[in-house]
Amino acid sequence: MKNYLKHDEWCIIEEGFNREFNEITESVCSLGNGRMGQRGNFEETFTGKTLQGNYVAGVYYPDKTRVGWWKNGYPEYFAKVLNAANWIGIKVEIEEETLDLHTAEVSDFKRVLNMKEGYLQRSFIATLASGRQVQINTIRFNSIVDDEAGAISYSITPLNFDGKIVLTPFIDGDIKNKDANYDEKFWDEVHKETAFAEGYVEMVTKKTGFHVVTGQKFQIFQNGKAVDFKSLPQKAEKYVASQVTLSVKANEATVLVKYACNLSSENHPIAELLPKAKAYLASIEAKGFDKMLAEQAEKWAAKWETNDIVIEGDVAAQQGIRFNIFQMNQTYTGEDARLNIGPKGFTGEKYGGSTYWDTEAYCIPFYLATADQQVARNLLVYRWKQLGKAIENAQKLGFKDGAALYPMVTMNGEECHNEWEITFEEIHRNGAIAYAIYDYVNYTGDEAYLAEYGFEVLLGIARFWSQRVNWSEAKKQYVMLGVTGPNEYENNVNNNWYTSYFAVWCMKYLIEVSEKIKASNPERYNELASLTNLNETDEFDRLNHIIRNMYLGEDKELGIFLQQDGFLDKELIKVSNLPAQERPINQKWSWDRILRSCFIKQADVLQGIYFFEDDFDAETIKRNYDFYEPMTVHESSLSPCVHSIIAAKLGDKARSYEFYQRSARLDLDDYNNDTEDGCHITSMAGTWMSIVKGFGGMRVRNGQVYLAPFVPENWTSFSFKIRFKGNLLNIKTSAHEVLIENISGDDTTIFVHNDAVELKAKSTVSIEQKAVETVA
């Protein structure tokens, strides 16, 4: 665990240049606006350890799978989130010496990610080999107002000399992905051109044919005034630049303001990309850097108005949750229904793909409560649009009759994950997609969605489960063989409890939904039955038979659900007995040793209990929690938040807070030694859930909000806002009271510790806090 970033309520602050952690800081300081983003790389030359990363939403490449074997049904490619043209680059030469923070002596270094206003700021003094010193100050942001643009203010001040400096702002498209399977470059150049103080590179992806025009335009100021300058154009393969030579004086600042844009054929006709890029840059240059920055602050203020969580008494916790919310809002805005939430967002290449089950299991609740209802609806419609591909994916594995298997990883609905034990076996992802439909309808009351889109998805998923199980003569029950549950430290197991329980729930929910649609809209139901070739009698009879006769492993003596067959044959060792030097085990142990151990990567049985907690009494939940949690190493970013929520439900305030901290500061403190690859974006929604569902105890039952809030021991208070059916509620909890403000909307009723509370529109109610009950 690292602890080099300063704790601050609104900023991520690095004081002093930590070269050994630079790639971690680059991940943490990433910027995005839903359309484009980049890591916290330096504008000037840096020959030290760095992962250059610029990304354009929706653009990908199908990199040929690299394996030493092949099996039928195996995906042919692994979709790469593409590293796109580097638009931030500014080469700095001082009397023929290149400014390079790897070779220069660096002092007074400070890098600040301002989350309140949405920009990255950096300052330092560099002493070159010649002894010349310069002071650098930069501000950079990806505009969330002009969301295909970014802007940089780069200030350089000589401290001990007069002389010449050369500034060369550039666009470099000659890049490649670090994770390219065959070291292939994925872009071809289409066109490049330069003019005075501007330049453009148009590139196209191989195979997928995405066109992107990246453009730059810049101004130069000295002593606060625009200066005339000559610009020498430079061109190379996939590269354009403009070289400017300037006379400078000691202690006088020269500021280069660089505007850039990324226009993609996803959003514009290919023939119009270049002229639109030129017009776009002219427009934002006319607006000016200061106005763009002011608009950025104003737009972020509006986001924080509805999304912020305020913690009093714990700066580290406050910084953690705001960092998580900030990155979620940078990654996905909900404005484009074609996009989804990649697990690394705009912070790194790892994992590839833009869509995992993380979206449905973790992100949907965040957007339901913090954004317009349409945002979550768009995420569901995204899956409906890919139903045909899900059916094709199932057909490749031998399923038929409209059975749908949604991909583990995808860009366009086609499976592109390249590990067999996950691609073929981690089929519980189907359950998360069905649950998201339930979650959305339960939260919003939008039952029209079921007839419009939801039923078809639920039917395809239920058909898959119906064919995936088989009857066991030995058990006289249905079984689910050869699967991988959420705990990926177990592969190819039989009767994973979580997967089997979810399958049964999916079948039950389909039947429930079909009855609702049949009763409320019989004409549409008949239309759906015809569209999907539904033979209700035969198909639903089989589903009901499976529901009644599904094998769900359980140990009656211990009172626990069995993670899978044979789990109790393992040597059951607590994580607390593992030497610190052997963790994380995924970086220290052989895979054989991991598979034979009892150690759990992430919540598995407990993940199911989290989803379906109302199916179990508190004592059952506690027995399973007490059994499985001590063997869980939490080496998945998705794990701590689930344990935090369950611990909160059981009244274990200390453990709930401990897991929250691990989730909230996972990337800031680099808990799992992997932040350098990029931040864990989708699990950040889980951090939000740790507070809202954990400490806040928020649930939605029967169309109403229930709260059971408590304050962690070292906090004075905390507050969060939720949108619910047109109302915006602010819930503030302290040790003595729960203060609920109905900021807008209509009169409503919510439940606090199961007591009904009437809330008038634009009013505040104070409720005396109750002591947390601990489950014995």
PDB file of C-alpha atoms in Angstrom, residues 350 489 581-591 594 635 670-675 677:
ATOM      1  CA  LYS A 350      -5.907  -3.104 -19.386  1.00  0.00           C
ATOM      2  CA  TYR A 489      -9.671 -18.268  -8.016  1.00  0.00           C
ATOM      3  CA  GLN A 581       5.146 -11.006   1.657  1.00  0.00           C
ATOM      4  CA  GLU A 582       2.952 -13.593  -0.100  1.00  0.00           C
ATOM      5  CA  ARG A 583       0.254 -11.084  -1.010  1.00  0.00           C
ATOM      6  CA  PRO A 584      -1.325 -10.357  -3.369  1.00  0.00           C
ATOM      7  CA  ILE A 585      -1.337 -14.075  -4.101  1.00  0.00           C
ATOM      8  CA  ASN A 586      -2.149 -13.500  -7.776  1.00  0.00           C
ATOM      9  CA  GLN A 587       1.297 -11.920  -8.094  1.00  0.00           C
ATOM     10  CA  LYS A 588       3.169 -14.302  -5.779  1.00  0.00           C
ATOM     11  CA  TRP A 589       1.653 -17.806  -6.154  1.00  0.00           C
ATOM     12  CA  SER A 590       1.368 -20.251  -9.035  1.00  0.00           C
ATOM     13  CA  TRP A 591      -2.112 -20.613 -10.493  1.00  0.00           C
ATOM     14  CA  ILE A 594      -4.281 -20.631  -5.983  1.00  0.00           C
ATOM     15  CA  GLU A 635      -7.858  -9.112  -4.884  1.00  0.00           C
ATOM     16  CA  ASP A 670      -2.544   1.265  -4.683  1.00  0.00           C
ATOM     17  CA  TYR A 671      -3.764  -1.536  -2.415  1.00  0.00           C
ATOM     18  CA  ASN A 672      -3.332  -4.301  -4.997  1.00  0.00           C
ATOM     19  CA  ASN A 673      -0.152  -3.001  -6.676  1.00  0.00           C
ATOM     20  CA  ASP A 674      -1.933  -2.537 -10.001  1.00  0.00           C
ATOM     21  CA  THR A 675      -3.047   1.087 -10.242  1.00  0.00           C
ATOM     22  CA  ASP A 677      -2.351  -0.030 -15.364  1.00  0.00           C
TER      23      ASP A 677
END
